[in-house]
Short mmCIF file of C-alpha atoms in Angstrom, two decimals:
data_model
loop_
_atom_site.label_atom_id
_atom_site.label_comp_id
_atom_site.label_asym_id
_atom_site.label_seq_id
_atom_site.Cartn_x
_atom_site.Cartn_y
_atom_site.Cartn_z
CA MET A 1 -20.28 -29.65 -5.10
CA THR A 2 -18.95 -29.58 -8.71
CA LEU A 3 -16.40 -26.62 -9.10
CA LEU A 4 -15.52 -25.16 -12.28
CA GLN A 5 -12.49 -23.68 -13.63
CA PRO A 6 -11.94 -19.49 -12.64
CA SER A 7 -11.72 -19.20 -16.53
CA SER A 8 -15.37 -20.40 -16.91
CA GLY A 9 -16.75 -17.64 -14.57
CA PRO A 10 -17.05 -13.92 -15.20
CA ALA A 11 -13.75 -13.99 -17.19
CA GLU A 12 -15.94 -13.87 -20.01
CA GLU A 13 -16.72 -10.29 -19.37
CA PRO A 14 -14.24 -8.32 -21.32
CA GLU A 15 -14.65 -4.82 -19.91
CA ARG A 16 -13.78 -3.82 -16.49
CA GLU A 17 -13.51 -0.52 -14.50
CA PRO A 18 -9.53 0.52 -13.71
CA VAL A 19 -9.25 0.27 -9.95
CA THR A 20 -6.05 0.97 -7.59
CA PRO A 21 -4.77 -2.10 -5.63
CA PHE A 22 -5.83 -0.43 -2.34
CA GLY A 23 -9.51 0.06 -3.53
CA SER A 24 -9.42 -3.41 -4.88
CA VAL A 25 -8.13 -5.05 -1.62
CA ARG A 26 -11.04 -2.85 0.00
CA TYR A 27 -13.82 -3.83 -2.34
CA ALA A 28 -12.36 -7.94 -2.12
CA LEU A 29 -12.78 -7.91 1.20
CA ARG A 30 -16.34 -7.17 0.91
CA VAL A 31 -16.81 -9.68 -1.71
CA LEU A 32 -15.19 -12.34 0.78
CA GLU A 33 -17.50 -11.40 3.55
CA SER A 34 -20.51 -11.72 1.19
CA ALA A 35 -19.39 -14.95 0.19
CA ALA A 36 -18.62 -16.10 3.80
CA ARG A 37 -22.21 -15.24 4.86
CA HIS A 38 -23.58 -17.87 2.14
CA ARG A 39 -21.98 -21.13 2.96
CA ASP A 40 -23.97 -22.98 0.20
CA GLY A 41 -22.81 -20.37 -2.34
CA VAL A 42 -23.78 -16.91 -3.35
CA CYS A 43 -24.77 -15.88 -7.04
CA GLU A 44 -23.02 -13.08 -8.44
CA GLU A 45 -26.34 -10.65 -8.53
CA THR A 46 -26.54 -11.22 -4.50
CA ILE A 47 -22.60 -10.31 -4.02
CA SER A 48 -23.23 -7.17 -6.10
CA ARG A 49 -26.04 -5.77 -3.94
CA GLU A 50 -24.31 -6.88 -0.74
CA ALA A 51 -21.12 -5.46 -1.46
CA GLU A 52 -22.35 -2.62 -3.23
CA LEU A 53 -20.31 -2.99 -6.36
CA PRO A 54 -21.36 -2.63 -10.19
CA HIS A 55 -21.23 -5.49 -12.12
CA VAL A 56 -17.96 -4.39 -14.56
CA ARG A 57 -15.86 -4.10 -11.36
CA LEU A 58 -17.21 -7.21 -9.59
CA GLY A 59 -16.27 -9.27 -12.48
CA HIS A 60 -12.21 -8.19 -12.36
CA LEU A 61 -12.40 -9.00 -8.40
CA LEU A 62 -14.19 -12.54 -8.75
CA ARG A 63 -11.49 -13.48 -11.54
CA MET A 64 -8.55 -12.17 -9.33
CA LEU A 65 -10.35 -13.98 -6.16
CA CYS A 66 -10.77 -17.38 -8.03
CA ARG A 67 -7.28 -17.18 -9.63
CA GLU A 68 -5.70 -16.54 -5.88
CA GLY A 69 -7.85 -19.66 -4.51
CA TYR A 70 -9.72 -17.07 -2.07
CA LEU A 71 -12.87 -18.15 -3.99
CA SER A 72 -14.40 -21.15 -5.89
CA ARG A 73 -17.11 -21.10 -8.40
CA LEU A 74 -19.81 -23.77 -8.54
CA GLU A 75 -21.44 -25.44 -11.37
CA ASP A 76 -24.58 -23.59 -10.94
CA GLY A 77 -22.43 -20.28 -11.20
CA SER A 78 -22.32 -19.19 -7.37
CA TYR A 79 -19.27 -18.60 -5.42
CA VAL A 80 -18.40 -20.12 -2.07
CA VAL A 81 -15.11 -19.54 0.12
CA GLY A 82 -11.94 -20.95 -1.13
CA GLU A 83 -9.25 -23.14 0.33
CA ALA A 84 -6.69 -20.54 0.35
CA LEU A 85 -9.15 -18.28 2.45
CA VAL A 86 -9.75 -21.21 4.73
CA LEU A 87 -6.17 -21.80 5.29
CA LEU A 88 -5.26 -18.15 6.00
CA GLY A 89 -7.94 -18.09 8.58
CA SER A 90 -6.79 -21.37 10.19
CA GLY A 91 -4.57 -20.00 12.69
CA VAL A 92 -1.58 -22.56 13.28
CA GLU A 93 -1.39 -23.00 9.48
CA ARG A 94 -1.86 -19.16 8.56
CA ALA A 95 1.85 -18.62 8.94
CA ARG A 96 2.65 -21.26 6.54
CA ALA A 97 -0.08 -20.85 4.03
CA LEU A 98 0.70 -17.23 3.95
CA ARG A 99 4.26 -17.60 2.85
CA GLU A 100 3.24 -20.13 0.22
CA ARG A 101 0.59 -17.48 -1.13
CA LEU A 102 3.00 -14.96 -1.02
CA GLN A 103 5.59 -16.83 -2.98
CA SER A 104 3.24 -18.08 -5.62
CA THR A 105 2.15 -14.44 -6.23
CA LEU A 106 5.55 -13.58 -6.37
CA ASP A 107 6.40 -16.20 -8.92
CA GLU A 108 3.39 -15.00 -11.14
CA LEU A 109 4.61 -11.36 -10.80
CA ARG A 110 8.31 -12.64 -11.82
CA ASP A 111 6.83 -13.89 -15.12
CA THR A 112 4.40 -10.81 -15.40
CA VAL A 113 7.22 -8.16 -15.34
CA GLY A 114 10.09 -9.99 -16.73
CA ALA A 115 12.25 -9.08 -13.68
CA ALA A 116 13.16 -10.79 -10.19
CA VAL A 117 10.73 -9.81 -7.85
CA TYR A 118 11.16 -9.32 -3.89
CA PHE A 119 8.90 -8.83 -0.79
CA GLY A 120 10.37 -6.94 2.14
CA ARG A 121 9.13 -5.53 5.22
CA TYR A 122 10.14 -3.54 8.02
CA GLN A 123 9.41 -5.07 11.59
CA ASP A 124 10.85 -4.76 14.92
CA GLY A 125 13.22 -1.82 13.86
CA GLU A 126 14.69 -3.63 11.03
CA LEU A 127 14.45 -4.35 7.30
CA GLU A 128 13.90 -7.79 6.18
CA SER A 129 13.73 -9.24 2.72
CA ALA A 130 11.33 -11.98 3.37
CA GLN A 131 11.08 -13.79 -0.02
CA VAL A 132 12.18 -13.68 -3.61
CA ALA A 133 11.31 -14.89 -7.06
CA ASP A 134 14.02 -15.05 -9.41
CA GLY A 135 14.98 -17.69 -12.22
CA PRO A 136 17.23 -18.36 -14.76
CA THR A 137 16.46 -15.23 -16.76
CA THR A 138 15.46 -12.86 -14.07
CA PRO A 139 18.43 -13.23 -11.90
CA ALA A 140 18.11 -11.82 -8.43
CA VAL A 141 20.59 -9.10 -7.67
CA ASN A 142 24.01 -10.46 -6.04
CA GLN A 143 23.23 -9.39 -2.43
CA TRP A 144 26.76 -8.19 -1.83
CA VAL A 145 26.02 -6.35 1.23
CA ASP A 146 23.20 -7.47 3.24
CA PHE A 147 20.09 -5.59 2.40
CA ARG A 148 19.59 -4.92 6.59
CA SER A 149 22.80 -2.79 6.31
CA ALA A 150 22.00 -1.23 2.92
CA ALA A 151 18.35 0.33 3.36
CA HIS A 152 19.86 3.68 2.19
CA ALA A 153 21.04 2.44 -1.12
CA THR A 154 18.27 0.14 -2.20
CA ALA A 155 14.92 0.95 -3.55
CA LEU A 156 13.39 -1.94 -1.05
CA GLY A 157 15.15 -0.27 1.79
CA LYS A 158 13.99 3.28 0.86
CA CYS A 159 10.29 2.21 0.10
CA LEU A 160 10.18 0.85 3.76
CA LEU A 161 11.77 3.95 5.15
CA SER A 162 9.66 6.06 3.16
CA GLN A 163 6.43 4.82 5.09
CA LEU A 164 7.85 5.51 8.30
CA ASP A 165 7.45 8.59 10.29
CA HIS A 166 10.54 11.02 10.33
CA ASP A 167 11.28 10.13 13.70
CA ARG A 168 11.33 6.13 13.31
CA ARG A 169 13.22 6.88 10.07
CA ALA A 170 16.07 9.21 11.93
CA ASP A 171 16.16 6.56 14.41
CA HIS A 172 17.09 3.76 11.84
CA LEU A 173 19.71 5.84 10.25
CA ALA A 174 21.14 6.87 13.69
CA ARG A 175 21.58 3.12 14.12
CA HIS A 176 23.14 1.91 10.75
CA ARG A 177 25.86 3.69 8.67
CA THR A 178 25.20 4.82 5.52
CA PRO A 179 28.75 3.66 3.51
CA ARG A 180 28.83 4.49 -0.15
CA LEU A 181 28.22 1.16 -2.26
CA THR A 182 28.92 2.73 -5.58
CA SER A 183 29.44 6.38 -6.74
CA ARG A 184 25.45 6.87 -6.99
CA THR A 185 25.13 6.22 -3.37
CA ILE A 186 23.31 8.94 -1.15
CA THR A 187 25.68 8.81 2.00
CA ASP A 188 24.79 12.18 3.70
CA LYS A 189 21.89 11.32 6.12
CA ARG A 190 20.09 14.54 6.20
CA GLN A 191 20.07 14.50 2.16
CA LEU A 192 18.78 10.85 2.54
CA LEU A 193 15.92 12.13 5.15
CA ASP A 194 14.86 14.96 2.78
CA SER A 195 14.25 12.53 -0.29
CA LEU A 196 12.39 10.27 1.85
CA ASP A 197 10.40 13.16 3.13
CA ARG A 198 9.60 14.19 -0.68
CA GLN A 199 8.76 10.66 -1.64
CA PRO A 200 5.03 10.71 -2.99
CA SER A 201 3.51 7.27 -1.66
CA THR A 202 2.04 6.84 -5.21
CA VAL A 203 5.30 6.91 -7.17
CA PRO A 204 7.70 3.70 -7.22
CA VAL A 205 10.97 4.44 -5.23
CA LEU A 206 13.77 3.79 -7.69
CA ASP A 207 17.57 2.55 -7.12
CA LEU A 208 19.84 3.65 -10.07
CA GLN A 209 22.98 1.49 -9.61
CA GLU A 210 23.13 3.02 -6.02
CA TYR A 211 23.48 -0.58 -4.35
CA ALA A 212 25.09 -2.24 -7.28
CA VAL A 213 26.83 -1.36 -10.45
CA GLY A 214 25.01 -2.75 -13.43
CA THR A 215 21.52 -3.11 -11.67
CA VAL A 216 18.35 -0.83 -11.40
CA CYS A 217 15.65 -1.62 -9.05
CA ALA A 218 12.07 -0.13 -8.04
CA ALA A 219 9.84 -0.71 -5.13
CA VAL A 220 6.28 -0.08 -4.34
CA PRO A 221 4.46 -0.15 -0.99
CA VAL A 222 2.25 -2.96 -0.12
CA THR A 223 -0.03 -1.34 2.56
CA ALA A 224 -2.21 -3.71 5.09
CA GLY A 225 -3.31 -2.13 8.23
CA SER A 226 -0.17 -1.09 10.28
CA ALA A 227 2.19 -3.21 8.15
CA VAL A 228 5.34 -1.75 6.60
CA SER A 229 6.00 -3.66 3.38
CA CYS A 230 6.83 -3.52 -0.18
CA LEU A 231 7.31 -5.35 -3.50
CA ALA A 232 10.41 -4.35 -5.25
CA LEU A 233 12.21 -5.59 -8.70
CA SER A 234 15.51 -5.52 -10.15
CA LEU A 235 16.77 -5.32 -13.70
CA PRO A 236 20.13 -5.20 -15.40
CA VAL A 237 21.07 -1.73 -16.36
CA THR A 238 20.87 -2.65 -20.01
CA GLU A 239 17.08 -3.24 -19.54
CA ALA A 240 17.02 0.25 -17.33
CA HIS A 241 14.41 1.31 -20.37
CA ARG A 242 11.98 -1.18 -18.83
CA LEU A 243 12.39 0.00 -15.17
CA ARG A 244 9.31 2.48 -14.73
CA LYS A 245 6.90 0.49 -16.88
CA ALA A 246 7.91 -2.54 -14.76
CA ALA A 247 7.34 -0.60 -11.56
CA GLU A 248 3.69 0.36 -12.64
CA LEU A 249 2.74 -2.74 -13.73
CA LEU A 250 4.22 -4.29 -10.23
CA SER A 251 1.98 -1.60 -8.35
CA GLU A 252 -0.90 -2.70 -10.74
CA ARG A 253 -0.66 -6.25 -9.75
CA ALA A 254 0.03 -5.70 -5.69
CA ALA A 255 -3.58 -6.22 -4.62
CA PRO A 256 -3.38 -10.33 -4.05
CA VAL A 257 -0.26 -9.50 -1.89
CA MET A 258 -1.92 -6.46 0.09
CA LEU A 259 -4.89 -8.97 0.55
CA SER A 260 -3.44 -12.07 1.91
CA LEU A 261 -1.64 -9.57 4.52
CA ALA A 262 -5.16 -8.19 5.32
CA LEU A 263 -6.63 -11.60 5.79
#
């Protein structure tokens, strides 16, 4: 089998229908199921029929899946399951493959949004900042207080807490103090719970110098099954005017992370 570069595939199709990250993941799983049923390769028309997807939306998903290594395009134009998907489903290798896949995606997001990017999750009753992608021109925030003890003051922490039900949020805050880290930090637990209750799931969570003076942050949820996780970014306050746009872009590009967690 001779493989083509992903750019030789449906990337030539210029127009596409916008779709949310959540929708992209759902449809991407359908596409992968179709490819898995045809081990010798499946054409775009068959995928479109089996996944019940129009060609405009399918073209966008095929580009993303080839770019992420979940699909490979053969010389005859058909598609087969890619190496990344095989590794993620290989038991012992899955944890390592998932970490490497997430890091690669975070690195791409860092370059796309022009900011340090973080992946965080809430597991076993505690916040964990699992991975970060930063660089010389996109430095990570100085973690002067452990993120696990600062969920009340960080966009990453508040985004994770906002995905919990009220009782689990209250339990977390009962186990953790809410010290004032800057003059903007919310320290009143009732006020914090009220703000989390009002947080729309479709709106990025912001940290405007609540954790560290001179730094602004934003976070968006990453939903895959029962997992509680999120993507976040940080910028120097001098670039605060870019925060909302960067957060929106982060949300738009969250699909590969959601897909990795869903597989």
